[in-house]
XYZ file of N, CA and C in Angstrom:
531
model
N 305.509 0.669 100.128
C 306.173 1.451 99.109
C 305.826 0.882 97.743
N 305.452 1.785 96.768
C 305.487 1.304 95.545
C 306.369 0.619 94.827
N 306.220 -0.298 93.815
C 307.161 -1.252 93.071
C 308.106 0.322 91.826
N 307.592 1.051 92.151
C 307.966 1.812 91.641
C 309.146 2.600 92.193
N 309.171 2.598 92.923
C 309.809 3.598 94.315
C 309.282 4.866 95.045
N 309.901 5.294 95.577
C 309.251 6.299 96.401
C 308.754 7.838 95.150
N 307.236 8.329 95.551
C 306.984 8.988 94.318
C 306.628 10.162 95.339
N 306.578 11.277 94.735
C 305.964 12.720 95.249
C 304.413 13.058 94.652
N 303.722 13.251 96.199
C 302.370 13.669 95.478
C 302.370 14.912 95.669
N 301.145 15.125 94.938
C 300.767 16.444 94.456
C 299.573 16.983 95.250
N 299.467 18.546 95.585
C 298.249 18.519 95.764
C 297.922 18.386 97.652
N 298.970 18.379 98.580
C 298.934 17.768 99.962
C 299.922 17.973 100.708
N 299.915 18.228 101.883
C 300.728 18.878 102.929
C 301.162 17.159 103.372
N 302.394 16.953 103.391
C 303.831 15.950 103.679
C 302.813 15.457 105.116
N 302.872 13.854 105.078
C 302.037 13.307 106.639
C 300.173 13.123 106.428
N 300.082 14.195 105.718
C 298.764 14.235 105.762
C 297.847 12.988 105.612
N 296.706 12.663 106.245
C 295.957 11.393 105.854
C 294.876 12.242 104.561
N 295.377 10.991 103.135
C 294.671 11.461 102.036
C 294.501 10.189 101.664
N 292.961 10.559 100.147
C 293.119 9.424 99.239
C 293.822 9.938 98.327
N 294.440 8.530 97.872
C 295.852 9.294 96.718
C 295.105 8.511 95.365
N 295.427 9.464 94.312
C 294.790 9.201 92.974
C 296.040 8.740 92.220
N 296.463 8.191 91.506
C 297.222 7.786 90.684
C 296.501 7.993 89.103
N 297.349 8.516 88.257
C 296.441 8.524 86.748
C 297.828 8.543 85.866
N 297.754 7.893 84.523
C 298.475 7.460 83.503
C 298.966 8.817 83.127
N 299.496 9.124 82.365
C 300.480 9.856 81.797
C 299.786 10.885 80.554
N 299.227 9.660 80.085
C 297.459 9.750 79.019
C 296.643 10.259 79.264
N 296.344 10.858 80.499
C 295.423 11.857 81.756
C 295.381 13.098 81.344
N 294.768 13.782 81.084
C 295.261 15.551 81.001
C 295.005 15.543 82.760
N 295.933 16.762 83.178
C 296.224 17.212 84.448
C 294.352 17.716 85.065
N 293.610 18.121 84.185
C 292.383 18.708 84.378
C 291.684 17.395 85.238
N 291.574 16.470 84.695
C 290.952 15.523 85.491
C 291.030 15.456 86.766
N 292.052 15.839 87.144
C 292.355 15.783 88.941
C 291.510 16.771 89.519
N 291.224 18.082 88.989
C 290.371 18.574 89.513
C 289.385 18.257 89.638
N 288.685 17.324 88.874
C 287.131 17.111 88.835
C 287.142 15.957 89.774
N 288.016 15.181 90.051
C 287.825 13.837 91.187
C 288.427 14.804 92.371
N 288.633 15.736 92.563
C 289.351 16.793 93.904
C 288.408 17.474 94.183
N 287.377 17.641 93.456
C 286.255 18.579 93.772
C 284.922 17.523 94.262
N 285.024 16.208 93.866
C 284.033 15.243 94.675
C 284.715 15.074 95.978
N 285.935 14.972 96.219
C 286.425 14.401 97.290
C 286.344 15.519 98.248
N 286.453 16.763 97.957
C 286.475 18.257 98.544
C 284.789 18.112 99.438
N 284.041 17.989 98.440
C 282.688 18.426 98.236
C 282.310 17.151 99.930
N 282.925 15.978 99.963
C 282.935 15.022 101.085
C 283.538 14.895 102.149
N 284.651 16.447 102.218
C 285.440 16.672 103.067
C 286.691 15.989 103.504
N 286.677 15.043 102.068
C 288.153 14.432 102.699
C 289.422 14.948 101.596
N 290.384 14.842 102.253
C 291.097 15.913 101.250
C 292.077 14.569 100.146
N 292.773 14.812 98.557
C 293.531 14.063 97.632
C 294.340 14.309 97.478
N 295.483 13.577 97.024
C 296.707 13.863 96.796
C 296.647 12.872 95.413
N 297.989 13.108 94.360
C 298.311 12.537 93.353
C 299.173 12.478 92.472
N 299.381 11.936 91.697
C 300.548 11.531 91.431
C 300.449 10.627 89.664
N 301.388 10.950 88.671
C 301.025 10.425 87.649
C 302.375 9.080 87.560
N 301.636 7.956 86.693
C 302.660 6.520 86.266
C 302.677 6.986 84.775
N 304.047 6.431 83.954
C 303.931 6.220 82.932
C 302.905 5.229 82.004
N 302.606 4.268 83.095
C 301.876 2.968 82.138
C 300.835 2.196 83.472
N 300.103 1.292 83.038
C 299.518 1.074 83.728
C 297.893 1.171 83.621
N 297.129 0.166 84.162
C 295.917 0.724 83.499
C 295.105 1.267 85.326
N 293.695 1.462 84.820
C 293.261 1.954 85.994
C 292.979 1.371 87.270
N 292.856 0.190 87.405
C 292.876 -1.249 88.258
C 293.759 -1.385 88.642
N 294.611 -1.434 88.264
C 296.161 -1.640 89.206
C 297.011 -0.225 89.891
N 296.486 0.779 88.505
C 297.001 1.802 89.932
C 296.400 1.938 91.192
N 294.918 2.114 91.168
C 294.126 2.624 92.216
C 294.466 1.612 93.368
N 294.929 0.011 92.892
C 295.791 -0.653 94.061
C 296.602 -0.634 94.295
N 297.624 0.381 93.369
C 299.352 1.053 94.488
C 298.596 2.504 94.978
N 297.985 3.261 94.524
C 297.250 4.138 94.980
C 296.887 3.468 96.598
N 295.939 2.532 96.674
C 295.727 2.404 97.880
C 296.793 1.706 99.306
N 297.751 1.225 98.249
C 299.069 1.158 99.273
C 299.499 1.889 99.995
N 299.877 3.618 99.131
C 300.307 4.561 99.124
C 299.584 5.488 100.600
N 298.263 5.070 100.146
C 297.274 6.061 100.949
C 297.170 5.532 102.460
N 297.833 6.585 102.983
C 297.156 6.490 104.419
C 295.932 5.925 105.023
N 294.949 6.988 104.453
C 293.147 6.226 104.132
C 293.353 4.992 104.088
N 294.250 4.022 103.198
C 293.833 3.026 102.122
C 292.776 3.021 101.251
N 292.933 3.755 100.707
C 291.802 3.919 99.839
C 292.414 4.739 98.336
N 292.358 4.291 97.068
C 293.067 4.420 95.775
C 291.822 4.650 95.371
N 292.860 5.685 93.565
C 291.803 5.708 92.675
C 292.462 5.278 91.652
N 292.441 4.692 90.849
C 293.224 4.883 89.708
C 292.564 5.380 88.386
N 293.482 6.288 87.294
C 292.873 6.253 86.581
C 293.327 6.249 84.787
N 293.097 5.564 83.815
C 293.798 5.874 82.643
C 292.502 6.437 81.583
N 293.167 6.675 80.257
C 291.896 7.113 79.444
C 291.257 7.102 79.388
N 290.340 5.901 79.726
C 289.159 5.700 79.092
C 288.102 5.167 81.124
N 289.119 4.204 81.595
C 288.365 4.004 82.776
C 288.990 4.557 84.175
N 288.175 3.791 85.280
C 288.414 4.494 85.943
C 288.358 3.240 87.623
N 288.709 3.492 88.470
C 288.857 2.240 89.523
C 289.167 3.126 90.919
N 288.504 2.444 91.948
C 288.641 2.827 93.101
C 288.769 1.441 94.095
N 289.729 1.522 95.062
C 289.451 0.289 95.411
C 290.146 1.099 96.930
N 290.419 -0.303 97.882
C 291.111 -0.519 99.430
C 291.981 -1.604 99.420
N 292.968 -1.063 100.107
C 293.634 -1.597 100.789
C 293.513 -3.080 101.069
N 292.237 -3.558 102.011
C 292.328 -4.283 102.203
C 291.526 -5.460 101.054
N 291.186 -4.755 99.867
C 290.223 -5.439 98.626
C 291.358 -5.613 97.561
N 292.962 -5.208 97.793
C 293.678 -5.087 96.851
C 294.231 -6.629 96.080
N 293.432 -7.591 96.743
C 293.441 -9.065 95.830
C 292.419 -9.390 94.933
N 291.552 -8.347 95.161
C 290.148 -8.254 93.967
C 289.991 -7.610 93.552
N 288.993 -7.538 92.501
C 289.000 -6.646 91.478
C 288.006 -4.945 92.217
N 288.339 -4.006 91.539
C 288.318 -2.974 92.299
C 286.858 -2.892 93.160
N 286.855 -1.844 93.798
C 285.512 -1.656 94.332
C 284.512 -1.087 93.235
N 284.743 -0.038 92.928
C 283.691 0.898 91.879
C 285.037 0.655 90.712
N 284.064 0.271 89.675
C 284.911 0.583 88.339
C 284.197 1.135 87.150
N 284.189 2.111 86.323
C 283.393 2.872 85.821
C 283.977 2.926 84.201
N 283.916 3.356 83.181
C 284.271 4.347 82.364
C 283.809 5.441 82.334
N 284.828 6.278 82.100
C 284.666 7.823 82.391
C 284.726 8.803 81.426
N 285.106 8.095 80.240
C 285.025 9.103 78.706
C 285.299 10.542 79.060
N 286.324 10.946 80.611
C 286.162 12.005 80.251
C 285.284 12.938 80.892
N 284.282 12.703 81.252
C 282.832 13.345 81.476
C 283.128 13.982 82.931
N 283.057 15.004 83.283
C 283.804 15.737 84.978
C 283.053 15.166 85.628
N 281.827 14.994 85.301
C 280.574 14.854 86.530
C 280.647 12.691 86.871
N 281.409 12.100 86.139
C 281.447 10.893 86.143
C 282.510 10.991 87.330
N 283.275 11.846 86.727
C 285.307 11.909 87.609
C 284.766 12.806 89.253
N 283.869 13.472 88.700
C 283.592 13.913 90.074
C 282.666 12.798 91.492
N 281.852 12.190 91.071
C 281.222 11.239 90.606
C 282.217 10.064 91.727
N 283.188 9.738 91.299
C 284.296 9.171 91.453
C 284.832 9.724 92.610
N 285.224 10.571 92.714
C 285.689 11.177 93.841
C 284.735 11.335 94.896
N 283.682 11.344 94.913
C 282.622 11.237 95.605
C 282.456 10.488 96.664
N 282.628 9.092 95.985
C 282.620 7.738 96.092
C 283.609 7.211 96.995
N 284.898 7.386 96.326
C 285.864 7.264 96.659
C 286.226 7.984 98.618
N 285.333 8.964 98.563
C 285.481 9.687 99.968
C 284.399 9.098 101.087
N 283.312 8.686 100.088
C 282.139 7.707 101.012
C 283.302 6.740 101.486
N 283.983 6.035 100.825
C 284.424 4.180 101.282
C 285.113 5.191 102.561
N 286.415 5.706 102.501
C 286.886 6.531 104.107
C 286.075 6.931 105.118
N 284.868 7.598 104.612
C 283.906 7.653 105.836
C 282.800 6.691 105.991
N 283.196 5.507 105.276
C 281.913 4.223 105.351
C 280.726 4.857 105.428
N 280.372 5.625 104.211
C 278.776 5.904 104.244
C 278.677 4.797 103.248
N 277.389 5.210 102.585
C 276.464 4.577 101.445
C 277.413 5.036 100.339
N 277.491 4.747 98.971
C 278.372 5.111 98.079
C 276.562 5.660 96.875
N 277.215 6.774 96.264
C 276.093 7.525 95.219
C 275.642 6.584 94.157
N 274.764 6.105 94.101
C 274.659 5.573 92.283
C 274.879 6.765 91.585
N 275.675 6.114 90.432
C 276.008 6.968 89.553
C 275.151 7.531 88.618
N 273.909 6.503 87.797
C 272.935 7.503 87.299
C 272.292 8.618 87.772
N 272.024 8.136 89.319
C 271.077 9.212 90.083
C 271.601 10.512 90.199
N 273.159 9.999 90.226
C 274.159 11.625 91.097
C 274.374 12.512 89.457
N 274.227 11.460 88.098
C 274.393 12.001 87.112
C 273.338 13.249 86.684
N 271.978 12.602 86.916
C 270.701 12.821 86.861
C 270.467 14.448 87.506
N 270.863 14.557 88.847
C 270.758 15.305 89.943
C 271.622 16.676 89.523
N 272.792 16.252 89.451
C 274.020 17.359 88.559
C 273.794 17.924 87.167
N 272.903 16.787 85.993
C 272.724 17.191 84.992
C 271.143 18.702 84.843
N 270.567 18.270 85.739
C 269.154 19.408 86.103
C 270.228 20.400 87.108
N 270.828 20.492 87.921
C 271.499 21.595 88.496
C 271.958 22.494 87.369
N 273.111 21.897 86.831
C 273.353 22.635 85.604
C 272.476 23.213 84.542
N 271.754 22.191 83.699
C 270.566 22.965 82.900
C 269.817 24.387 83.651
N 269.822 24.194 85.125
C 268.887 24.862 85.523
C 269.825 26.565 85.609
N 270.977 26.514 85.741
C 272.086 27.332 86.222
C 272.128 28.329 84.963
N 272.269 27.204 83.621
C 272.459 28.083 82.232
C 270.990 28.767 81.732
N 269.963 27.982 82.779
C 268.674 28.405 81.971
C 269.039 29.932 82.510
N 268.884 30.366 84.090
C 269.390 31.007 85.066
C 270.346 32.655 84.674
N 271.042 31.908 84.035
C 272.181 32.775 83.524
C 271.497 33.286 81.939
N 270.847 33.032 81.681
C 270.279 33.400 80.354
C 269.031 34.183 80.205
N 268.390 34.228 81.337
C 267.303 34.928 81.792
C 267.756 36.428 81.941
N 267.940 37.514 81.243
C 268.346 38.639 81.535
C 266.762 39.503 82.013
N 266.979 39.981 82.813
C 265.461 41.122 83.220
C 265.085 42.238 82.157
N 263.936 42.035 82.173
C 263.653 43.109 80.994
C 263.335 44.204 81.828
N 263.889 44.948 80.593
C 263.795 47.040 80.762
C 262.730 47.560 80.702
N 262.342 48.343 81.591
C 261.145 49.085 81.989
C 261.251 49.941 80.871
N 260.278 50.984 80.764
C 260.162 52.055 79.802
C 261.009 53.195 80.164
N 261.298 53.187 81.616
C 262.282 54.146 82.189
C 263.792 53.554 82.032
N 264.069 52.265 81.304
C 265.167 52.073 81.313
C 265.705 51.160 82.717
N 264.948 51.021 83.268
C 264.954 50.020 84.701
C 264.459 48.306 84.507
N 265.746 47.547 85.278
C 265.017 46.274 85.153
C 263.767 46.010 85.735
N 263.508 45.100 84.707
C 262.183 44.535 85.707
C 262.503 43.466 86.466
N 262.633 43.275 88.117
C 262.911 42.396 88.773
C 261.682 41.071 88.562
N 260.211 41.571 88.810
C 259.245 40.383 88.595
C 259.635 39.740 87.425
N 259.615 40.112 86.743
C 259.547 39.123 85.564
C 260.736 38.534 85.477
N 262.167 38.683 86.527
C 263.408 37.741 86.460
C 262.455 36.809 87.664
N 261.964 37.511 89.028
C 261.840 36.557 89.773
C 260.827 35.305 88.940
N 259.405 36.069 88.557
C 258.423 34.614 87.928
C 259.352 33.648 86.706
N 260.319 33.856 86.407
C 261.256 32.875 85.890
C 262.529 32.410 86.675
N 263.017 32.956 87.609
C 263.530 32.196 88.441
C 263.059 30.767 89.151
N 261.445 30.992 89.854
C 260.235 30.461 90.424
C 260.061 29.200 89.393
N 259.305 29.473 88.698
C 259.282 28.642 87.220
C 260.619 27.703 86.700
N 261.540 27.705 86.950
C 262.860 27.059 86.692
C 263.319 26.145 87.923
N 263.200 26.751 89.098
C 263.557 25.971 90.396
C 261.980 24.883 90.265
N 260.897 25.292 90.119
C 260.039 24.139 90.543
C 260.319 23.215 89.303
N 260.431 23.249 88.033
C 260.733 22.569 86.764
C 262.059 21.596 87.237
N 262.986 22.577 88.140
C 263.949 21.161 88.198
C 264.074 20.383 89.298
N 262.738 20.830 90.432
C 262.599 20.109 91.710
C 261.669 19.091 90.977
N 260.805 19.238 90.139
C 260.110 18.570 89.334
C 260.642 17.298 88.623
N 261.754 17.635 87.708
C 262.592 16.561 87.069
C 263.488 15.973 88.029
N 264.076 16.180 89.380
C 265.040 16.143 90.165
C 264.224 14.258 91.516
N 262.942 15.135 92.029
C 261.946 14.027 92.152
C 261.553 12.986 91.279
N 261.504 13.093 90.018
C 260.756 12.589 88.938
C 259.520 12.557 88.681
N 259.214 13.758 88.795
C 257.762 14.312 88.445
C 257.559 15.230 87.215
């Protein structure tokens, strides 16, 4: 039980085995989605819960009290901490700053769902890297409108030879080629 007392999470069916996120008060509520959508994306499901005070290191170790998993996140303004249960006398497992950035918080949640299923955990430049060309490639994508035939009809070729052209450009940057 927390030094806090007994708290209600958010986000999770009562019993359930989750990782539980803990975040400061200082948090906008949005953040939870973006560490809920790494943890989603890994199939393990979050629950959470906000402290008045506290920084991100010490929640993510009542976080991991809390958690069934054993496995915490904590998080306040600026950083960010994931740790276990059984690591809760050291300093966290992954500790990051997160300025914020979804794809860092997602990033995080990611991570956080590897340690429960003991895979490999993402480097974070690479997964940054990988997400940042998905996206570019999505808005290039979305901006590509088909041009009008003389009859007033799109032209599909000329969306597909820029579709073509955009996927190899970011299998290109994605490899590092």
């Amino acid at each position: 039980m927390s030094k806090h007392g007994p708290m209600e999470l958010k986000g999770i069916q009562e019993n359930r085995p989750v990782i539980v996120l803990l975040l400061s008060d200082s948090c906008p509520e949005e953040w939870v989605r973006h560490i809920g959508a790494g943890c989603e994306e890994e199939g393990v499901p979050l629950a959470w819960g906000r402290r008045s005070d506290g920084r991100a290191s010490s929640l993510a170790k009542e976080a991991a009290v809390i958690s069934r998993l054993e496995v915490g996140i904590g998080l306040d303004r600026t950083e960010s901490a994931v740790t276990m249960f059984s690591l809760s006398e050291h300093p966290p497992y992954v500790a990051a700053f997160h300025g914020g950035d979804p794809l860092v918080l997602r990033w995080l949640g990611h991570n956080a769902s590897r340690l429960v299923k003991r895979e490999p955990l993402l480097d974070k430049e690479e997964f940054l890297k990988k997400r940042k060309v998905s996206k570019d490639l999505s808005k290039k994508l979305q901006s590509a409108a088909p041009k009008l035939t003389e009859a007033g009809e799109e032209s599909y070729e000329e969306l597909v030879k820029k579709v073509v052209a955009y996927v190899l450009e970011g299998l290109g940057n994605v490899r590092g080629g």
